[in-house]
Amino acid sequence: MYIPTISDMFEAHDRIRPFIHRTPVMTSGYINSLVGAELFFKCENLQKAGAFKARGASNAVFGLSDEQAARGVATHSSGNHGTCLSYAAGRRGIPCTVVMPRSAPQAKKDAVRGYGGTVVECEPSTSSREAVFAEVVAKSGAEFVHPYNDARVIAGQATCSRELLEQVDNLDAVIAPIGGGGMVSGACLTLSNLAPRIKVYAAEPEQADDAYRSFKAGHIIADDAPNTVADGLKVPLKELTWHFVKRNVSDIVTASEDEIIEAMKLIWKRAKLVMEPSSAVPLAAILKNKSIFAGKRVGIIITGGNVDLDTLPWQ
Amino acid sequence: MYIPTISDMFEAHDRIRPFIHRTPVMTSGYINSLVGAELFFKCENLQKAGAFKARGASNAVFGLSDEQAARGVATHSSGNHGTCLSYAAGRRGIPCTVVMPRSAPQAKKDAVRGYGGTVVECEPSTSSREAVFAEVVAKSGAEFVHPYNDARVIAGQATCSRELLEQVDNLDAVIAPIGGGGMVSGACLTLSNLAPRIKVYAAEPEQADDAYRSFKAGHIIADDAPNTVADGLKVPLKELTWHFVKRNVSDIVTASEDEIIEAMKLIWKRAKLVMEPSSAVPLAAILKNKSIFAGKRVGIIITGGNVDLDTLPWQ
């Protein structure tokens, strides 16, 4: 298992800079007064394709040799990784195939196709997904880019924390939502090397708290079919992300579904930012654990903005 | 009638700078491709108190002598001006009274009170509003700050276009929604003096097109109880705003209710910005009048972000 290094992050940043936004950092005096801390929202909802995953996907795609690239890339994802891999492949002009369950939202399928990628549908079961995906790769020889358990992807996500360090002075902590752990691992990689004084926290829904339980148990625990409004956070940790989480994360904090929805509404209302339920989990967890963050300067990764406006969780 | 000058705008900017945000400018490649023009969104939805009106209100409040200020300020508004005047008065620590109809949304009353202002309710009729307001002013000796027909307010709103000039090179046009015409007049004041090459357009709902009809007729025409989802744009032009509109506006373009709602959704979805229906009118009108703006670099004032998330117009 290859563990990405800080030089991989620097190389990744040089490689992907033409294809990603240096996203802005926003603040809300009102939210700060509620929390009793200074929060700095790193707006990856404003990233290309609407999510931080454009960073890791671009690093994987543009790191391929021309020969590898010619065969294209493939992944299985019904979320932002599929969309972002399609975006990156489109920018390089190579094929991208995304395997997703027949049952996935039409909007997600359209998003992949909108950037030029191909959607191959499978049944909503792990066995079907693996069988269909194996066939795709066997036929095309496409390069598999895992949504998070991939050194190239983690090195790409790590560029987000580097920008945050350049944009905000004297941070005490950085917090990001945790699903598979790609963004959190990227934060660990960058901060443990460039600013070890800054603590890394992860935030997770109580109803999908496998990372929290893994962290406490000291080994990976996977949830059995978790159900949360923060649908980007249902996936389990893998070897590579667990490596960073167990070594570099200070703590994992959680919040209930209602608290996540309230925090989401609060950011929409006060920061005027359209973001996904997953992106609200850190604020929800901070509001629930004020003592940990009181008086601190805290960077919060707003991970994505791809939400269905017709089915908002508070309606 | 005193017409504000470009030096009033410069003075206003120096005066209010500590109390307002220099709001960011955002772009969307996808929306540009739809329109066939380069659009630059000036994000006043991220302004203090959630609307550009914090500029004019702050200029009026902080321009008062200590003696005047001690008696406080007053206005009648069930929209952003009341909230923003309360914000500015709160920053100076002086009383603010806002007269609004009993029937005004609770959220608007709460917003005024949230910044320390006092809400005095009247019946939803012009006669009641004027009677109640006259009584408030007679009692308190408070300074009346009109929502837009006020030189101090227009000079304050004009600072928005000055920032836009500093933030975006080689603009061909600037477009803003028009209700009473305060923001549009501010744009006219700044651009006609500092960048006369840049055309000023105004955008209005078809269902509240009094400014459009006034512009074509050559004299002020007021609507009789207009009804539009862009509720910030129901008010008529007044002498001072008409002065700027008739002299400096190149054209007024309109859009239907459905087109406004679609444009609003488009900005929420693609630019990830929470903004009011009124702020979507310019994009709706541009999409409807592409030929006017084709290939141009166009600044769009996103006027405010104070929207009720529980009653979104597409739901």
XYZ file of C-alpha atoms in Angstrom:
630
model
C 0.000 0.000 0.000
C 1.558 3.289 -1.109
C 1.032 6.163 1.340
C 0.942 9.569 -0.404
C 3.554 12.074 0.788
C 3.599 15.855 1.090
C 5.575 16.016 -2.164
C 2.725 14.142 -3.838
C 0.430 16.939 -2.597
C 2.715 19.653 -4.004
C 2.980 17.814 -7.346
C -0.784 17.336 -7.372
C -1.385 21.049 -6.800
C 0.899 22.046 -9.689
C -0.768 19.431 -11.882
C -4.420 20.312 -11.203
C -4.206 24.089 -10.749
C -5.418 24.811 -14.322
C -8.477 22.593 -13.832
C -9.730 23.590 -10.375
C -10.836 26.767 -8.610
C -8.909 28.227 -5.713
C -12.181 28.380 -3.777
C -12.942 31.369 -1.532
C -13.137 31.322 2.258
C -16.260 32.869 3.791
C -17.247 33.871 7.297
C -20.460 34.734 9.150
C -20.361 37.000 12.191
C -23.759 35.704 13.248
C -22.719 32.036 13.126
C -19.476 32.882 14.959
C -21.509 34.492 17.735
C -23.704 31.383 18.004
C -20.697 29.064 18.206
C -18.358 31.226 20.280
C -15.540 30.515 17.818
C -14.195 31.978 14.565
C -15.262 29.767 11.684
C -13.747 29.947 8.192
C -15.795 28.171 5.538
C -13.641 26.801 2.707
C -16.181 26.815 -0.109
C -15.636 23.639 -2.114
C -19.328 23.873 -3.006
C -17.992 26.493 -5.440
C -15.391 24.036 -6.789
C -15.498 22.783 -10.403
C -18.354 20.277 -10.771
C -19.601 21.462 -7.378
C -17.409 19.388 -5.048
C -13.886 19.020 -3.628
C -13.666 15.685 -5.425
C -12.716 17.587 -8.587
C -9.270 17.921 -6.963
C -8.543 14.218 -6.469
C -10.187 13.206 -9.723
C -8.166 15.782 -11.678
C -4.950 14.620 -10.051
C -5.648 10.991 -10.967
C -6.691 11.817 -14.560
C -3.874 14.252 -15.374
C -1.269 12.018 -13.728
C -1.906 9.216 -16.250
C 0.547 8.523 -19.073
C -0.877 9.205 -22.549
C -1.039 5.445 -23.088
C -3.016 4.840 -19.880
C -5.169 7.889 -20.537
C -6.124 6.613 -23.999
C -7.902 3.665 -22.344
C -9.873 6.043 -20.157
C -10.869 5.965 -16.501
C -13.654 4.200 -14.635
C -15.181 4.239 -11.179
C -18.277 3.212 -9.243
C -20.003 6.096 -7.523
C -23.519 7.467 -7.314
C -22.173 10.669 -5.808
C -19.808 13.551 -6.527
C -16.785 11.399 -7.335
C -18.459 10.047 -10.469
C -19.413 13.548 -11.606
C -15.970 14.938 -10.836
C -14.114 12.081 -12.559
C -16.275 12.712 -15.618
C -15.406 16.422 -15.382
C -11.658 15.729 -15.196
C -11.752 13.134 -17.993
C -13.706 15.605 -20.099
C -11.036 18.249 -19.561
C -8.367 15.781 -20.723
C -10.592 14.497 -23.523
C -10.505 10.821 -22.514
C -13.313 8.294 -21.887
C -14.863 7.978 -18.428
C -17.244 5.240 -17.329
C -19.180 5.458 -14.081
C -21.031 2.409 -12.763
C -24.022 3.358 -10.637
C -27.164 1.630 -9.411
C -30.251 1.827 -11.609
C -31.871 3.419 -8.518
C -29.424 6.377 -8.379
C -30.975 9.852 -8.760
C -31.498 10.905 -12.392
C -29.712 14.189 -11.582
C -26.504 12.279 -10.744
C -26.654 10.291 -13.998
C -27.294 13.507 -15.953
C -24.357 15.217 -14.224
C -21.933 12.460 -15.304
C -23.263 12.584 -18.869
C -23.225 16.378 -18.820
C -19.415 16.293 -18.610
C -19.160 13.662 -21.339
C -18.917 10.510 -19.228
C -20.775 7.223 -19.765
C -23.114 5.803 -17.121
C -23.373 2.009 -16.860
C -26.170 0.894 -14.585
C -26.045 -2.024 -12.158
C -28.457 -3.465 -9.633
C -28.401 -1.795 -6.215
C -26.219 -4.531 -4.671
C -22.491 -4.787 -4.030
C -22.236 -8.069 -5.943
C -23.932 -6.624 -9.045
C -21.837 -3.469 -8.862
C -18.574 -5.462 -8.631
C -19.558 -7.798 -11.473
C -20.626 -4.956 -13.797
C -17.573 -2.882 -12.913
C -15.171 -5.799 -13.500
C -16.703 -6.271 -16.939
C -16.302 -2.572 -17.791
C -12.626 -2.601 -16.840
C -11.944 -5.925 -18.574
C -13.466 -4.622 -21.824
C -11.922 -1.143 -21.829
C -8.713 -1.534 -19.861
C -9.797 1.706 -18.171
C -7.872 2.926 -15.115
C -9.853 2.451 -11.904
C -9.964 5.619 -9.799
C -11.406 4.740 -6.396
C -13.467 7.531 -4.772
C -11.091 7.782 -1.805
C -8.928 4.704 -1.186
C -6.399 5.934 -3.758
C -3.123 7.777 -3.105
C -3.622 10.036 -6.150
C -7.068 11.039 -4.947
C -5.937 11.751 -1.387
C -2.986 13.833 -2.641
C -5.469 15.829 -4.732
C -7.901 16.409 -1.859
C -4.919 17.479 0.274
C -4.480 20.589 -1.917
C -7.661 22.031 -0.336
C -6.024 22.327 3.099
C -2.917 23.848 1.548
C -5.031 26.650 0.063
C -6.786 27.090 3.403
C -3.406 27.534 5.122
C -2.540 30.237 2.584
C -5.925 31.945 3.001
C -6.361 31.979 6.799
C -3.703 32.765 9.428
C -3.324 31.097 12.790
C -5.905 28.350 12.466
C -6.255 26.189 15.564
C -8.237 23.421 13.908
C -9.658 22.155 10.635
C -12.815 20.059 10.522
C -14.355 18.154 7.616
C -17.173 15.643 7.235
C -16.034 12.026 7.089
C -17.484 9.279 4.925
C -14.771 7.242 3.244
C -12.246 9.690 4.640
C -10.651 11.080 1.467
C -10.939 14.765 2.402
C -10.024 14.141 6.038
C -6.978 12.091 4.942
C -5.956 14.935 2.637
C -6.238 17.402 5.523
C -4.142 15.075 7.696
C -1.487 14.757 4.986
C -1.123 18.508 4.471
C -1.516 19.729 8.039
C 0.601 17.079 9.779
C 3.454 18.076 7.466
C 2.998 21.834 6.994
C 1.241 22.915 10.202
C 1.330 20.119 12.802
C 0.058 22.586 15.444
C -3.354 22.587 13.744
C -5.674 19.850 14.968
C -7.740 17.856 12.468
C -11.297 16.904 13.448
C -13.787 14.801 11.526
C -17.569 15.160 11.739
C -20.033 12.358 11.110
C -23.794 11.735 11.303
C -24.838 9.737 14.381
C -26.807 7.506 12.012
C -23.670 6.651 9.990
C -21.004 6.767 12.710
C -18.793 3.927 11.498
C -15.704 6.171 11.408
C -16.443 7.343 14.967
C -16.760 3.747 16.162
C -13.701 2.668 14.201
C -11.714 5.530 15.745
C -12.752 4.518 19.268
C -12.242 0.789 18.614
C -8.870 1.177 16.912
C -9.827 -0.821 13.820
C -12.126 -0.340 10.825
C -15.810 -0.983 11.531
C -18.273 -0.795 8.630
C -21.918 0.235 9.049
C -24.624 -2.096 7.919
C -26.726 -0.019 5.476
C -26.579 3.337 7.273
C -29.350 5.841 6.586
C -28.690 9.584 6.816
C -29.670 12.803 5.042
C -25.910 13.319 4.583
C -25.881 10.745 1.809
C -22.278 11.464 0.845
C -21.129 10.007 4.165
C -22.519 6.473 4.079
C -19.351 4.776 2.807
C -16.837 3.069 5.115
C -13.155 3.833 5.745
C -10.583 1.819 3.794
C -6.921 0.918 4.517
C -5.460 4.124 3.094
C -7.840 6.571 4.747
C -7.755 4.592 7.995
C -3.958 5.043 7.979
C -4.387 8.835 8.194
C -7.449 8.886 10.420
C -5.949 6.702 13.132
C -2.646 8.622 13.153
C -3.593 12.266 12.609
C -7.206 12.904 13.605
C -7.631 14.473 17.063
C -11.246 13.419 17.462
C -14.429 12.544 15.581
C -17.594 14.416 16.578
C -21.138 13.539 15.573
C -24.580 15.120 15.170
C -28.173 13.938 14.793
C -30.212 14.197 11.597
C -32.236 17.139 12.961
C -29.076 18.936 14.023
C -27.557 18.425 10.557
C -30.650 19.836 8.838
C -30.776 22.832 11.206
C -27.083 23.571 10.588
C -27.630 23.264 6.834
C -30.470 25.769 7.011
C -28.382 28.075 9.163
C -25.564 28.198 6.596
C -28.019 28.710 3.701
C -29.764 31.475 5.614
C -26.794 33.318 7.079
C -23.841 32.526 4.786
C -26.119 32.414 1.693
C -24.338 29.275 0.524
C -26.078 26.417 -1.278
C -24.386 23.288 0.057
C -25.113 19.614 0.598
C -26.373 18.091 3.846
C -22.968 16.388 4.245
C -21.330 19.817 4.331
C -23.471 20.844 7.301
C -22.322 17.995 9.530
C -19.210 19.825 10.832
C -21.189 22.914 11.897
C -23.860 20.712 13.471
C -21.181 18.838 15.419
C -19.460 22.081 16.467
C -22.759 23.500 17.749
C -23.189 20.277 19.726
C -19.615 20.288 21.068
C -18.987 24.011 21.639
C -16.479 23.490 24.448
C -13.997 21.757 22.121
C -13.930 24.729 19.746
C -14.663 27.709 22.045
C -12.475 30.718 21.206
C -10.667 28.784 18.460
C -10.068 29.685 14.808
C -11.564 26.758 12.914
C -11.468 25.970 9.211
C -14.560 24.091 7.984
C -14.496 22.333 4.625
C -17.816 22.933 2.836
C -17.393 19.817 0.740
C -19.988 20.208 -1.977
C -23.018 22.031 -3.325
C -24.772 19.451 -5.467
C -28.178 19.290 -3.827
C -31.597 18.673 -5.351
C -33.476 21.960 -4.885
C -36.793 20.181 -5.394
C -36.350 17.869 -2.407
C -34.769 19.913 0.388
C -34.573 18.008 3.680
C -36.569 20.574 5.667
C -39.508 20.505 3.295
C -34.208 68.447 -5.122
C -30.511 67.754 -4.457
C -28.895 65.405 -7.000
C -26.040 63.390 -5.505
C -22.665 63.828 -7.217
C -19.707 61.523 -7.772
C -17.936 63.189 -4.829
C -20.892 62.213 -2.657
C -20.245 58.621 -3.766
C -16.539 58.854 -2.861
C -17.377 60.407 0.524
C -20.007 57.744 1.093
C -17.517 54.955 0.362
C -14.965 56.347 2.837
C -17.721 56.790 5.419
C -19.305 53.332 5.193
C -16.283 51.147 4.472
C -15.943 50.008 8.117
C -19.585 48.907 8.197
C -20.031 47.079 4.886
C -18.440 44.156 3.079
C -16.525 44.582 -0.147
C -18.631 41.774 -1.625
C -17.041 39.189 -3.938
C -17.715 38.807 -7.659
C -18.571 35.295 -8.842
C -18.847 33.666 -12.238
C -20.348 30.482 -13.686
C -18.921 28.963 -16.851
C -22.127 27.008 -17.335
C -24.375 30.065 -17.112
C -22.020 31.989 -19.423
C -22.351 29.206 -22.001
C -26.149 29.361 -21.751
C -26.204 33.130 -22.204
C -23.385 33.507 -24.731
C -21.917 36.335 -22.640
C -19.511 36.721 -19.709
C -21.508 37.429 -16.567
C -19.988 38.763 -13.341
C -22.239 38.400 -10.312
C -21.657 41.132 -7.722
C -22.765 39.312 -4.586
C -24.667 41.813 -2.468
C -26.578 38.841 -1.090
C -23.359 38.454 0.959
C -23.550 42.104 2.086
C -24.127 43.016 5.760
C -27.757 42.342 6.688
C -28.038 40.398 3.432
C -28.663 43.220 0.967
C -27.055 46.135 -0.896
C -29.307 48.468 1.062
C -26.804 48.279 3.942
C -24.684 50.674 1.822
C -27.230 53.468 1.477
C -28.587 53.016 4.998
C -25.075 53.170 6.482
C -24.268 56.311 4.505
C -27.430 58.029 5.751
C -26.911 56.962 9.381
C -23.201 57.735 9.641
C -23.612 61.038 7.813
C -25.869 62.426 10.568
C -24.549 64.951 13.072
C -24.388 63.693 16.655
C -27.378 65.887 17.454
C -29.472 64.490 14.604
C -28.278 60.955 15.352
C -29.366 61.228 18.981
C -32.985 61.520 17.789
C -32.609 58.346 15.752
C -33.761 57.353 12.277
C -37.089 56.126 10.935
C -38.455 54.654 7.727
C -41.369 52.730 6.311
C -40.366 49.465 4.653
C -41.432 45.851 4.846
C -38.298 44.844 2.957
C -34.508 45.000 3.142
C -34.275 48.756 3.680
C -35.923 48.479 7.094
C -33.586 45.664 8.112
C -30.527 47.477 6.785
C -31.437 50.808 8.417
C -31.820 48.931 11.696
C -28.410 47.322 11.097
C -26.729 50.691 10.447
C -28.449 52.406 13.386
C -27.386 49.502 15.587
C -23.773 49.950 14.499
C -23.954 53.632 15.456
C -25.918 52.862 18.608
C -28.892 55.097 17.838
C -32.659 54.396 17.785
C -34.309 53.118 14.607
C -38.047 52.852 14.024
C -39.487 50.947 11.073
C -43.168 51.273 10.223
C -44.514 48.173 8.472
C -47.932 46.683 7.808
C -49.337 44.273 10.385
C -49.465 41.825 7.458
C -45.687 41.931 6.794
C -43.846 38.600 7.173
C -42.827 37.807 10.742
C -39.279 37.165 9.499
C -38.971 40.791 8.339
C -40.173 42.100 11.700
C -37.756 39.771 13.506
C -34.883 40.922 11.281
C -35.452 44.600 12.197
C -35.675 43.715 15.883
C -32.663 41.423 15.587
C -30.469 44.461 14.851
C -32.024 46.458 17.705
C -34.649 48.429 15.781
C -38.275 49.007 16.782
C -41.144 47.849 14.585
C -44.338 49.949 14.620
C -47.208 48.259 12.834
C -49.770 49.984 10.609
C -52.698 48.778 8.524
C -51.794 47.566 5.015
C -52.859 50.856 3.377
C -50.919 53.925 2.248
C -53.088 56.250 4.331
C -52.538 54.247 7.530
C -48.807 53.965 6.844
C -48.465 57.720 6.322
C -50.506 58.566 9.403
C -48.598 56.160 11.660
C -45.249 57.232 10.226
C -46.037 60.960 10.681
C -46.873 60.268 14.311
C -43.576 58.370 14.856
C -41.537 61.221 13.404
C -43.500 63.908 15.264
C -42.940 62.135 18.586
C -39.283 61.229 18.165
C -37.928 63.881 15.800
C -36.257 60.937 14.073
C -34.548 61.509 10.707
C -36.552 59.997 7.828
C -34.400 57.835 5.555
C -36.432 56.984 2.463
C -35.696 53.542 0.944
C -34.478 55.083 -2.336
C -35.682 58.620 -3.040
C -32.845 60.039 -0.922
C -29.521 61.451 -2.141
C -27.610 59.883 0.784
C -29.076 56.470 0.001
C -28.315 56.686 -3.725
C -24.733 57.840 -3.035
C -24.363 54.794 -0.759
C -25.765 52.334 -3.299
C -23.411 53.878 -5.877
C -20.403 52.470 -3.998
C -21.400 48.985 -5.218
C -20.651 49.847 -8.858
C -17.385 51.477 -7.856
C -16.237 48.192 -6.293
C -17.402 46.302 -9.375
C -15.244 48.578 -11.565
C -12.252 47.785 -9.358
C -13.003 44.060 -9.412
C -13.751 43.432 -13.130
C -11.906 44.871 -16.124
C -13.463 45.965 -19.392
C -17.114 45.618 -18.531
C -19.463 46.447 -21.407
C -22.596 46.695 -19.303
C -24.005 46.565 -15.782
C -27.538 45.372 -15.099
C -29.550 45.515 -11.881
C -33.161 44.857 -10.955
C -35.316 47.971 -10.717
C -38.033 48.653 -8.185
C -37.811 52.172 -6.780
C -34.543 52.557 -8.667
C -32.064 53.186 -5.851
C -29.464 50.646 -6.971
C -29.905 51.500 -10.652
C -29.531 55.207 -9.866
C -26.364 54.455 -7.919
C -24.991 52.514 -10.890
C -25.866 55.449 -13.180
C -24.151 57.927 -10.841
C -20.904 55.946 -10.644
C -20.679 54.646 -14.194
C -21.723 57.817 -16.025
C -18.896 59.610 -14.200
C -16.158 56.985 -13.932
C -16.802 54.717 -16.931
C -19.309 56.319 -19.317
C -18.500 53.649 -21.912
C -20.292 51.065 -19.770
C -24.024 50.833 -20.458
C -26.486 50.587 -17.582
C -29.511 48.300 -17.998
C -32.393 47.752 -15.607
C -34.403 44.522 -15.303
C -38.010 44.340 -14.158
C -40.773 41.749 -13.787
C -43.411 41.944 -16.552
C -46.008 41.921 -13.773
C -44.518 45.054 -12.160
C -43.219 46.873 -15.216
C -43.957 50.439 -14.139
C -40.331 51.527 -14.639
C -40.328 49.984 -18.130
C -43.546 51.827 -19.030
C -42.265 55.053 -17.433
C -39.037 54.762 -19.437
C -40.942 54.320 -22.704
C -43.485 57.045 -21.886
C -40.922 59.589 -20.683
C -42.637 60.269 -17.373
C -43.218 58.359 -14.118
C -46.044 55.809 -14.265
C -46.955 53.953 -11.063
C -48.390 50.418 -11.035
C -51.703 49.774 -9.393
C -51.003 47.026 -6.844
C -48.513 44.961 -8.850
C -48.124 41.294 -7.972
C -44.792 39.507 -8.537
C -42.603 36.883 -6.858
C -39.877 39.579 -6.967
C -41.510 41.366 -4.048
C -38.655 43.833 -3.637
C -39.564 45.396 -6.988
C -43.169 46.465 -6.465
C -42.445 50.087 -5.524
C -42.578 52.964 -8.053
C -39.865 55.360 -9.242
C -39.650 58.752 -7.538
C -38.246 62.121 -8.687
C -34.649 61.437 -7.699
C -34.385 57.940 -9.173
C -36.328 59.000 -12.276
C -33.693 61.725 -12.788
C -30.994 59.053 -13.199
C -33.100 56.450 -14.987
C -34.282 58.773 -17.745
C -30.792 60.206 -18.329
C -28.429 57.268 -17.908
C -30.230 53.962 -18.446
C -29.727 52.428 -21.897
C -32.767 50.186 -21.721
C -35.117 48.351 -19.375
C -35.668 44.642 -20.033
C -38.356 42.455 -18.493
C -39.115 38.803 -17.714
C -42.154 36.723 -16.760
C -42.733 35.166 -13.353
C -41.810 31.683 -14.607
C -38.643 33.003 -16.229
C -37.653 34.751 -12.987
C -38.173 31.571 -10.945
C -36.211 29.474 -13.478
C -33.336 31.975 -13.424
C -33.382 31.987 -9.626
C -33.134 28.201 -9.569
C -30.358 28.304 -12.148
C -28.219 30.629 -9.988
C -28.894 28.584 -6.849
C -28.010 25.379 -8.672
C -24.972 26.499 -10.646
C -23.522 29.475 -8.757
C -24.544 27.961 -5.372
C -25.784 31.355 -4.236
C -28.831 31.845 -2.035
C -30.474 34.991 -3.376
C -33.889 36.620 -3.571
C -36.296 36.350 -6.497
C -35.656 40.052 -7.251
C -31.963 39.247 -7.791
C -32.852 36.708 -10.493
C -34.721 39.207 -12.667
C -31.600 40.464 -14.505
C -30.483 36.934 -15.491
C -34.040 36.066 -16.528
C -34.180 39.193 -18.697
C -30.737 38.497 -20.195
C -31.762 34.930 -21.102
C -34.836 36.431 -22.778
C -32.868 39.159 -24.603
C -29.650 37.338 -25.487
C -28.940 39.427 -28.586
C -28.496 42.612 -26.512
C -25.803 40.998 -24.364
C -24.202 38.464 -26.744
C -20.402 38.404 -26.428
C -20.454 41.192 -23.822
C -18.888 41.371 -20.372
C -21.820 42.097 -18.092
C -21.886 42.895 -14.371
C -25.047 41.709 -12.616
C -25.933 43.068 -9.201
C -27.214 40.213 -7.011
C -29.120 42.588 -4.786
C -29.990 40.473 -1.762
C -30.185 37.070 -0.147
C -32.975 37.404 2.396
C -35.360 34.707 1.260
C -37.687 32.493 3.282
C -36.263 28.979 2.860
C -39.598 27.478 3.948
C -41.568 29.034 1.084
C -39.404 28.841 -2.028
C -41.230 29.937 -5.179
C -40.673 26.666 -7.061
C -42.210 24.554 -4.311
